[in-house]
JSON list of C-alpha atoms in Angstrom, two decimals:
[
{"chain": "A", "resi": 1063, "resn": "MET", "atom": "CA", "xyz": [0.00, 0.00, 0.00]},
{"chain": "A", "resi": 1064, "resn": "ALA", "atom": "CA", "xyz": [1.49, 3.36, -1.01]},
{"chain": "A", "resi": 1065, "resn": "GLU", "atom": "CA", "xyz": [1.60, 6.37, 1.27]},
{"chain": "A", "resi": 1066, "resn": "SER", "atom": "CA", "xyz": [-0.61, 9.32, 0.51]},
{"chain": "A", "resi": 1067, "resn": "PRO", "atom": "CA", "xyz": [1.13, 12.35, -1.03]},
{"chain": "A", "resi": 1068, "resn": "ASP", "atom": "CA", "xyz": [0.48, 14.30, 2.21]},
{"chain": "A", "resi": 1069, "resn": "ALA", "atom": "CA", "xyz": [2.17, 11.60, 4.30]},
{"chain": "A", "resi": 1070, "resn": "GLN", "atom": "CA", "xyz": [5.12, 11.48, 1.88]},
{"chain": "A", "resi": 1071, "resn": "ARG", "atom": "CA", "xyz": [5.58, 15.27, 2.03]},
{"chain": "A", "resi": 1072, "resn": "SER", "atom": "CA", "xyz": [5.37, 15.46, 5.81]},
{"chain": "A", "resi": 1073, "resn": "GLY", "atom": "CA", "xyz": [7.54, 12.40, 6.34]},
{"chain": "A", "resi": 1074, "resn": "ASP", "atom": "CA", "xyz": [4.80, 11.11, 8.65]},
{"chain": "A", "resi": 1075, "resn": "ASP", "atom": "CA", "xyz": [4.42, 7.37, 8.88]},
{"chain": "A", "resi": 1076, "resn": "GLY", "atom": "CA", "xyz": [2.33, 5.13, 11.09]},
{"chain": "A", "resi": 1077, "resn": "ASN", "atom": "CA", "xyz": [5.23, 4.63, 13.49]},
{"chain": "A", "resi": 1078, "resn": "GLY", "atom": "CA", "xyz": [5.68, 8.38, 13.89]},
{"chain": "A", "resi": 1079, "resn": "ARG", "atom": "CA", "xyz": [2.00, 8.88, 14.72]},
{"chain": "A", "resi": 1080, "resn": "PHE", "atom": "CA", "xyz": [2.07, 5.97, 17.15]},
{"chain": "A", "resi": 1081, "resn": "LEU", "atom": "CA", "xyz": [5.15, 7.34, 18.91]},
{"chain": "A", "resi": 1082, "resn": "ALA", "atom": "CA", "xyz": [3.64, 10.83, 19.11]},
{"chain": "A", "resi": 1083, "resn": "ARG", "atom": "CA", "xyz": [0.44, 9.40, 20.60]},
{"chain": "A", "resi": 1084, "resn": "LEU", "atom": "CA", "xyz": [2.42, 7.29, 23.07]},
{"chain": "A", "resi": 1085, "resn": "ILE", "atom": "CA", "xyz": [4.40, 10.34, 24.19]},
{"chain": "A", "resi": 1086, "resn": "ASP", "atom": "CA", "xyz": [1.12, 12.27, 24.57]},
{"chain": "A", "resi": 1087, "resn": "LEU", "atom": "CA", "xyz": [-0.29, 9.49, 26.77]},
{"chain": "A", "resi": 1088, "resn": "LEU", "atom": "CA", "xyz": [2.90, 8.90, 28.77]},
{"chain": "A", "resi": 1089, "resn": "PRO", "atom": "CA", "xyz": [1.95, 11.10, 31.76]},
{"chain": "A", "resi": 1090, "resn": "TYR", "atom": "CA", "xyz": [-1.36, 9.28, 32.08]},
{"chain": "A", "resi": 1091, "resn": "LEU", "atom": "CA", "xyz": [0.26, 5.86, 31.72]},
{"chain": "A", "resi": 1092, "resn": "LEU", "atom": "CA", "xyz": [2.61, 6.87, 34.55]},
{"chain": "A", "resi": 1093, "resn": "VAL", "atom": "CA", "xyz": [-0.37, 7.98, 36.68]},
{"chain": "A", "resi": 1094, "resn": "MET", "atom": "CA", "xyz": [-2.01, 4.59, 36.04]},
{"chain": "A", "resi": 1095, "resn": "ALA", "atom": "CA", "xyz": [1.18, 2.75, 36.99]},
{"chain": "A", "resi": 1096, "resn": "ALA", "atom": "CA", "xyz": [1.70, 4.85, 40.14]},
{"chain": "A", "resi": 1097, "resn": "ALA", "atom": "CA", "xyz": [-1.92, 4.35, 41.22]},
{"chain": "A", "resi": 1098, "resn": "TYR", "atom": "CA", "xyz": [-1.70, 0.60, 40.63]},
{"chain": "A", "resi": 1099, "resn": "LEU", "atom": "CA", "xyz": [1.62, 0.38, 42.48]},
{"chain": "A", "resi": 1100, "resn": "ALA", "atom": "CA", "xyz": [0.33, 2.40, 45.46]},
{"chain": "A", "resi": 1101, "resn": "ASP", "atom": "CA", "xyz": [-2.65, 0.06, 45.72]},
{"chain": "A", "resi": 1102, "resn": "ARG", "atom": "CA", "xyz": [-0.56, -3.12, 45.41]},
{"chain": "A", "resi": 1103, "resn": "LEU", "atom": "CA", "xyz": [2.02, -1.98, 47.97]},
{"chain": "A", "resi": 1104, "resn": "SER", "atom": "CA", "xyz": [-0.66, -0.92, 50.45]},
{"chain": "A", "resi": 1105, "resn": "LYS", "atom": "CA", "xyz": [-2.38, -4.29, 50.13]},
{"chain": "A", "resi": 1106, "resn": "GLN", "atom": "CA", "xyz": [0.89, -6.19, 50.58]},
{"chain": "A", "resi": 1107, "resn": "TRP", "atom": "CA", "xyz": [1.39, -4.23, 53.77]},
{"chain": "A", "resi": 1108, "resn": "ALA", "atom": "CA", "xyz": [-2.22, -4.79, 54.87]},
{"chain": "A", "resi": 1109, "resn": "ALA", "atom": "CA", "xyz": [-1.93, -8.55, 54.26]},
{"chain": "A", "resi": 1110, "resn": "GLY", "atom": "CA", "xyz": [0.49, -8.63, 57.20]},
{"chain": "A", "resi": 1111, "resn": "LEU", "atom": "CA", "xyz": [-1.97, -7.01, 59.60]},
{"chain": "A", "resi": 1112, "resn": "GLY", "atom": "CA", "xyz": [-3.26, -9.19, 62.40]},
{"chain": "A", "resi": 1113, "resn": "PRO", "atom": "CA", "xyz": [-6.92, -10.04, 62.90]},
{"chain": "A", "resi": 1114, "resn": "GLU", "atom": "CA", "xyz": [-7.46, -7.28, 65.45]},
{"chain": "A", "resi": 1115, "resn": "PRO", "atom": "CA", "xyz": [-8.02, -3.68, 64.34]},
{"chain": "A", "resi": 1116, "resn": "GLN", "atom": "CA", "xyz": [-5.04, -1.37, 64.83]},
{"chain": "A", "resi": 1117, "resn": "ILE", "atom": "CA", "xyz": [-5.98, 2.09, 66.02]},
{"chain": "A", "resi": 1118, "resn": "VAL", "atom": "CA", "xyz": [-4.24, 4.81, 64.00]},
{"chain": "A", "resi": 1119, "resn": "ILE", "atom": "CA", "xyz": [-6.16, 7.88, 65.21]},
{"chain": "A", "resi": 1120, "resn": "PRO", "atom": "CA", "xyz": [-8.37, 7.14, 68.23]},
{"chain": "A", "resi": 1121, "resn": "ASN", "atom": "CA", "xyz": [-12.09, 7.36, 67.44]},
{"chain": "A", "resi": 1122, "resn": "VAL", "atom": "CA", "xyz": [-11.32, 8.25, 63.79]},
{"chain": "A", "resi": 1123, "resn": "LEU", "atom": "CA", "xyz": [-9.16, 5.78, 61.83]},
{"chain": "A", "resi": 1124, "resn": "SER", "atom": "CA", "xyz": [-8.06, 2.17, 62.20]},
{"chain": "A", "resi": 1125, "resn": "TRP", "atom": "CA", "xyz": [-6.49, -0.53, 60.05]},
{"chain": "A", "resi": 1126, "resn": "THR", "atom": "CA", "xyz": [-8.94, -3.45, 59.95]},
{"chain": "A", "resi": 1127, "resn": "ARG", "atom": "CA", "xyz": [-8.12, -6.16, 57.40]},
{"chain": "A", "resi": 1128, "resn": "VAL", "atom": "CA", "xyz": [-11.06, -7.92, 55.77]},
{"chain": "A", "resi": 1129, "resn": "LEU", "atom": "CA", "xyz": [-11.49, -9.89, 52.54]},
{"chain": "A", "resi": 1130, "resn": "ASN", "atom": "CA", "xyz": [-14.19, -8.50, 50.28]},
{"chain": "A", "resi": 1131, "resn": "ARG", "atom": "CA", "xyz": [-15.50, -11.13, 47.85]},
{"chain": "A", "resi": 1132, "resn": "GLY", "atom": "CA", "xyz": [-17.96, -8.68, 46.30]},
{"chain": "A", "resi": 1133, "resn": "VAL", "atom": "CA", "xyz": [-17.57, -5.28, 44.69]},
{"chain": "A", "resi": 1134, "resn": "ALA", "atom": "CA", "xyz": [-17.72, -1.85, 46.31]},
{"chain": "A", "resi": 1135, "resn": "PHE", "atom": "CA", "xyz": [-19.09, -2.00, 49.84]},
{"chain": "A", "resi": 1136, "resn": "GLY", "atom": "CA", "xyz": [-19.37, -5.79, 49.69]},
{"chain": "A", "resi": 1137, "resn": "LEU", "atom": "CA", "xyz": [-22.19, -5.83, 47.13]},
{"chain": "A", "resi": 1138, "resn": "LEU", "atom": "CA", "xyz": [-22.63, -8.76, 44.69]},
{"chain": "A", "resi": 1139, "resn": "GLN", "atom": "CA", "xyz": [-20.95, -11.35, 46.92]},
{"chain": "A", "resi": 1140, "resn": "GLY", "atom": "CA", "xyz": [-20.30, -14.64, 45.12]},
{"chain": "A", "resi": 1141, "resn": "LEU", "atom": "CA", "xyz": [-20.14, -13.17, 41.60]},
{"chain": "A", "resi": 1142, "resn": "GLY", "atom": "CA", "xyz": [-16.34, -12.98, 41.51]},
{"chain": "A", "resi": 1143, "resn": "PRO", "atom": "CA", "xyz": [-15.73, -14.34, 37.98]},
{"chain": "A", "resi": 1144, "resn": "VAL", "atom": "CA", "xyz": [-18.56, -12.23, 36.50]},
{"chain": "A", "resi": 1145, "resn": "VAL", "atom": "CA", "xyz": [-17.28, -9.13, 38.27]},
{"chain": "A", "resi": 1146, "resn": "GLY", "atom": "CA", "xyz": [-13.74, -9.89, 37.06]},
{"chain": "A", "resi": 1147, "resn": "TRP", "atom": "CA", "xyz": [-14.77, -10.15, 33.40]},
{"chain": "A", "resi": 1148, "resn": "LEU", "atom": "CA", "xyz": [-17.04, -7.13, 33.66]},
{"chain": "A", "resi": 1149, "resn": "THR", "atom": "CA", "xyz": [-14.17, -5.15, 35.19]},
{"chain": "A", "resi": 1150, "resn": "ILE", "atom": "CA", "xyz": [-11.89, -6.11, 32.29]},
{"chain": "A", "resi": 1151, "resn": "VAL", "atom": "CA", "xyz": [-14.48, -4.90, 29.76]},
{"chain": "A", "resi": 1152, "resn": "VAL", "atom": "CA", "xyz": [-15.02, -1.64, 31.66]},
{"chain": "A", "resi": 1153, "resn": "LEU", "atom": "CA", "xyz": [-11.25, -1.05, 31.96]},
{"chain": "A", "resi": 1154, "resn": "ILE", "atom": "CA", "xyz": [-10.80, -1.54, 28.22]},
{"chain": "A", "resi": 1155, "resn": "GLY", "atom": "CA", "xyz": [-13.65, 0.91, 27.61]},
{"chain": "A", "resi": 1156, "resn": "PHE", "atom": "CA", "xyz": [-12.11, 3.54, 29.89]},
{"chain": "A", "resi": 1157, "resn": "PHE", "atom": "CA", "xyz": [-8.70, 3.07, 28.27]},
{"chain": "A", "resi": 1158, "resn": "VAL", "atom": "CA", "xyz": [-10.20, 3.61, 24.80]},
{"chain": "A", "resi": 1159, "resn": "TYR", "atom": "CA", "xyz": [-11.99, 6.68, 26.19]},
{"chain": "A", "resi": 1160, "resn": "LEU", "atom": "CA", "xyz": [-8.69, 7.99, 27.58]},
{"chain": "A", "resi": 1161, "resn": "VAL", "atom": "CA", "xyz": [-6.90, 7.48, 24.26]},
{"chain": "A", "resi": 1162, "resn": "ARG", "atom": "CA", "xyz": [-9.65, 9.27, 22.34]},
{"chain": "A", "resi": 1163, "resn": "LEU", "atom": "CA", "xyz": [-9.97, 12.25, 24.66]},
{"chain": "A", "resi": 1164, "resn": "PRO", "atom": "CA", "xyz": [-8.47, 15.42, 23.21]},
{"chain": "A", "resi": 1165, "resn": "ARG", "atom": "CA", "xyz": [-5.27, 16.76, 24.73]},
{"chain": "A", "resi": 1166, "resn": "ALA", "atom": "CA", "xyz": [-7.20, 19.78, 26.10]},
{"chain": "A", "resi": 1167, "resn": "GLN", "atom": "CA", "xyz": [-9.17, 17.41, 28.34]},
{"chain": "A", "resi": 1168, "resn": "TRP", "atom": "CA", "xyz": [-6.09, 16.80, 30.51]},
{"chain": "A", "resi": 1169, "resn": "LEU", "atom": "CA", "xyz": [-8.01, 16.91, 33.80]},
{"chain": "A", "resi": 1170, "resn": "VAL", "atom": "CA", "xyz": [-10.55, 14.34, 32.61]},
{"chain": "A", "resi": 1171, "resn": "ARG", "atom": "CA", "xyz": [-7.68, 12.20, 31.29]},
{"chain": "A", "resi": 1172, "resn": "PHE", "atom": "CA", "xyz": [-5.97, 12.42, 34.70]},
{"chain": "A", "resi": 1173, "resn": "GLY", "atom": "CA", "xyz": [-9.17, 11.27, 36.43]},
{"chain": "A", "resi": 1174, "resn": "VAL", "atom": "CA", "xyz": [-9.59, 8.36, 34.00]},
{"chain": "A", "resi": 1175, "resn": "ALA", "atom": "CA", "xyz": [-5.97, 7.33, 34.62]},
{"chain": "A", "resi": 1176, "resn": "LEU", "atom": "CA", "xyz": [-6.55, 7.26, 38.41]},
{"chain": "A", "resi": 1177, "resn": "LEU", "atom": "CA", "xyz": [-9.72, 5.25, 37.91]},
{"chain": "A", "resi": 1178, "resn": "ILE", "atom": "CA", "xyz": [-7.97, 2.71, 35.65]},
{"chain": "A", "resi": 1179, "resn": "GLY", "atom": "CA", "xyz": [-4.99, 2.32, 37.99]},
{"chain": "A", "resi": 1180, "resn": "GLY", "atom": "CA", "xyz": [-7.21, 1.80, 41.02]},
{"chain": "A", "resi": 1181, "resn": "ALA", "atom": "CA", "xyz": [-9.59, -0.58, 39.28]},
{"chain": "A", "resi": 1182, "resn": "ALA", "atom": "CA", "xyz": [-6.66, -2.61, 37.95]},
{"chain": "A", "resi": 1183, "resn": "GLY", "atom": "CA", "xyz": [-5.43, -3.13, 41.51]},
{"chain": "A", "resi": 1184, "resn": "ASN", "atom": "CA", "xyz": [-8.76, -4.57, 42.64]},
{"chain": "A", "resi": 1185, "resn": "LEU", "atom": "CA", "xyz": [-9.01, -6.62, 39.45]},
{"chain": "A", "resi": 1186, "resn": "VAL", "atom": "CA", "xyz": [-5.67, -8.32, 40.12]},
{"chain": "A", "resi": 1187, "resn": "ASP", "atom": "CA", "xyz": [-6.87, -9.18, 43.65]},
{"chain": "A", "resi": 1188, "resn": "ARG", "atom": "CA", "xyz": [-10.09, -10.69, 42.31]},
{"chain": "A", "resi": 1189, "resn": "LEU", "atom": "CA", "xyz": [-8.33, -12.72, 39.63]},
{"chain": "A", "resi": 1190, "resn": "THR", "atom": "CA", "xyz": [-5.49, -14.00, 41.84]},
{"chain": "A", "resi": 1191, "resn": "ALA", "atom": "CA", "xyz": [-7.13, -14.36, 45.25]},
{"chain": "A", "resi": 1192, "resn": "GLY", "atom": "CA", "xyz": [-10.87, -14.31, 44.56]},
{"chain": "A", "resi": 1193, "resn": "ALA", "atom": "CA", "xyz": [-11.25, -11.37, 46.94]},
{"chain": "A", "resi": 1194, "resn": "VAL", "atom": "CA", "xyz": [-10.06, -7.83, 47.53]},
{"chain": "A", "resi": 1195, "resn": "ILE", "atom": "CA", "xyz": [-8.17, -6.82, 50.68]},
{"chain": "A", "resi": 1196, "resn": "ASP", "atom": "CA", "xyz": [-9.91, -3.91, 52.38]},
{"chain": "A", "resi": 1197, "resn": "PHE", "atom": "CA", "xyz": [-8.27, -2.40, 55.45]},
{"chain": "A", "resi": 1198, "resn": "ILE", "atom": "CA", "xyz": [-9.13, 1.28, 55.98]},
{"chain": "A", "resi": 1199, "resn": "ALA", "atom": "CA", "xyz": [-11.86, 1.81, 58.58]},
{"chain": "A", "resi": 1200, "resn": "VAL", "atom": "CA", "xyz": [-13.12, 5.32, 59.30]},
{"chain": "A", "resi": 1201, "resn": "ARG", "atom": "CA", "xyz": [-15.43, 5.86, 62.24]},
{"chain": "A", "resi": 1202, "resn": "GLY", "atom": "CA", "xyz": [-18.91, 6.85, 61.13]},
{"chain": "A", "resi": 1203, "resn": "PHE", "atom": "CA", "xyz": [-18.45, 5.32, 57.67]},
{"chain": "A", "resi": 1204, "resn": "PRO", "atom": "CA", "xyz": [-20.13, 1.90, 57.53]},
{"chain": "A", "resi": 1205, "resn": "TYR", "atom": "CA", "xyz": [-17.70, 0.24, 55.11]},
{"chain": "A", "resi": 1206, "resn": "ILE", "atom": "CA", "xyz": [-14.05, -0.78, 55.15]},
{"chain": "A", "resi": 1207, "resn": "PHE", "atom": "CA", "xyz": [-12.19, 0.16, 51.97]},
{"chain": "A", "resi": 1208, "resn": "ASN", "atom": "CA", "xyz": [-8.72, 0.30, 50.40]},
{"chain": "A", "resi": 1209, "resn": "VAL", "atom": "CA", "xyz": [-6.42, 2.60, 48.44]},
{"chain": "A", "resi": 1210, "resn": "SER", "atom": "CA", "xyz": [-7.94, 1.40, 45.16]},
{"chain": "A", "resi": 1211, "resn": "ASP", "atom": "CA", "xyz": [-11.37, 2.57, 46.29]},
{"chain": "A", "resi": 1212, "resn": "ILE", "atom": "CA", "xyz": [-9.92, 5.99, 47.13]},
{"chain": "A", "resi": 1213, "resn": "LEU", "atom": "CA", "xyz": [-8.27, 6.18, 43.69]},
{"chain": "A", "resi": 1214, "resn": "LEU", "atom": "CA", "xyz": [-11.44, 5.11, 41.88]},
{"chain": "A", "resi": 1215, "resn": "ASN", "atom": "CA", "xyz": [-13.65, 7.62, 43.66]},
{"chain": "A", "resi": 1216, "resn": "THR", "atom": "CA", "xyz": [-11.09, 10.42, 43.36]},
{"chain": "A", "resi": 1217, "resn": "GLY", "atom": "CA", "xyz": [-10.76, 9.64, 39.65]},
{"chain": "A", "resi": 1218, "resn": "VAL", "atom": "CA", "xyz": [-14.52, 9.89, 39.13]},
{"chain": "A", "resi": 1219, "resn": "VAL", "atom": "CA", "xyz": [-14.68, 13.22, 41.00]},
{"chain": "A", "resi": 1220, "resn": "ILE", "atom": "CA", "xyz": [-11.75, 14.62, 38.97]},
{"chain": "A", "resi": 1221, "resn": "MET", "atom": "CA", "xyz": [-13.40, 13.44, 35.74]},
{"chain": "A", "resi": 1222, "resn": "LEU", "atom": "CA", "xyz": [-16.62, 15.25, 36.68]},
{"chain": "A", "resi": 1223, "resn": "ILE", "atom": "CA", "xyz": [-14.78, 18.42, 37.68]},
{"chain": "A", "resi": 1224, "resn": "GLY", "atom": "CA", "xyz": [-12.72, 18.27, 34.49]},
{"chain": "A", "resi": 1225, "resn": "SER", "atom": "CA", "xyz": [-15.82, 17.80, 32.36]},
{"chain": "A", "resi": 1226, "resn": "TYR", "atom": "CA", "xyz": [-17.42, 20.80, 34.02]},
{"chain": "A", "resi": 1227, "resn": "LEU", "atom": "CA", "xyz": [-14.36, 23.07, 33.81]},
{"chain": "A", "resi": 1228, "resn": "GLN", "atom": "CA", "xyz": [-13.04, 21.97, 30.43]},
{"chain": "A", "resi": 1229, "resn": "GLY", "atom": "CA", "xyz": [-16.32, 21.15, 28.72]},
{"chain": "A", "resi": 1230, "resn": "SER", "atom": "CA", "xyz": [-17.10, 17.91, 27.00]},
{"chain": "A", "resi": 1231, "resn": "PRO", "atom": "CA", "xyz": [-15.32, 16.88, 23.83]},
{"chain": "A", "resi": 1232, "resn": "GLU", "atom": "CA", "xyz": [-17.33, 17.74, 20.73]},
{"chain": "A", "resi": 1233, "resn": "GLU", "atom": "CA", "xyz": [-18.37, 15.21, 18.16]},
{"chain": "A", "resi": 1234, "resn": "PRO", "atom": "CA", "xyz": [-16.04, 15.23, 15.16]},
{"chain": "A", "resi": 1235, "resn": "GLY", "atom": "CA", "xyz": [-17.42, 17.45, 12.44]},
{"chain": "A", "resi": 1236, "resn": "LEU", "atom": "CA", "xyz": [-19.97, 19.17, 14.66]},
{"chain": "A", "resi": 1237, "resn": "SER", "atom": "CA", "xyz": [-17.93, 22.16, 15.75]},
{"chain": "A", "resi": 1238, "resn": "PRO", "atom": "CA", "xyz": [-19.29, 25.59, 14.75]},
{"chain": "A", "resi": 1239, "resn": "GLU", "atom": "CA", "xyz": [-16.47, 26.02, 12.21]},
{"chain": "A", "resi": 1240, "resn": "THR", "atom": "CA", "xyz": [-17.41, 22.86, 10.33]},
{"chain": "A", "resi": 1241, "resn": "SER", "atom": "CA", "xyz": [-21.17, 22.98, 10.72]},
{"chain": "A", "resi": 1242, "resn": "THR", "atom": "CA", "xyz": [-23.10, 22.18, 7.55]},
{"chain": "A", "resi": 1243, "resn": "SER", "atom": "CA", "xyz": [-26.26, 23.88, 8.67]},
{"chain": "A", "resi": 1244, "resn": "SER", "atom": "CA", "xyz": [-28.45, 25.12, 5.85]},
{"chain": "A", "resi": 1245, "resn": "GLU", "atom": "CA", "xyz": [-29.55, 28.12, 7.90]},
{"chain": "A", "resi": 1246, "resn": "PRO", "atom": "CA", "xyz": [-28.12, 31.44, 6.76]},
{"chain": "A", "resi": 1247, "resn": "GLU", "atom": "CA", "xyz": [-25.76, 33.19, 9.16]},
{"chain": "A", "resi": 1248, "resn": "HIS", "atom": "CA", "xyz": [-26.85, 36.58, 10.53]}
]
């Protein structure tokens, strides 16, 4: 297959576009990796906790290790394999969304990267151990959670804030400059 004349003139090839896109995504790939690593390291540490809660801040925070065989807040207990496969599909969807977001949507992209990194941590737990290690207990909050849950929720909040502040990406071809409306301009 021959290159188009435009590609020949610009010296642009598929590898060049791929490399440019990879460089553009690098900060978000690093955020994903850091989020995943923070979750994994915290769970390795939590796996060594004894059965009794450890008070960190009296009447506020304790480390209380439990195994969660469901999803967030212990819902859907016993559906581990289904939840695992569903999580894989959702993660792929969010990654495609991240790749397709315009560069100007950097805050939304950051939120998606946190969400993916956190969700990947819980996914690995589900696939390897059949359960997720939760260990953060906050007085007055009825559920025990983990770093991944914090990353997921923070990612969603950042995505929402980014969407509000930066607007939503427009559909290709529907921007005012490229509108094909038949109405006359005033």
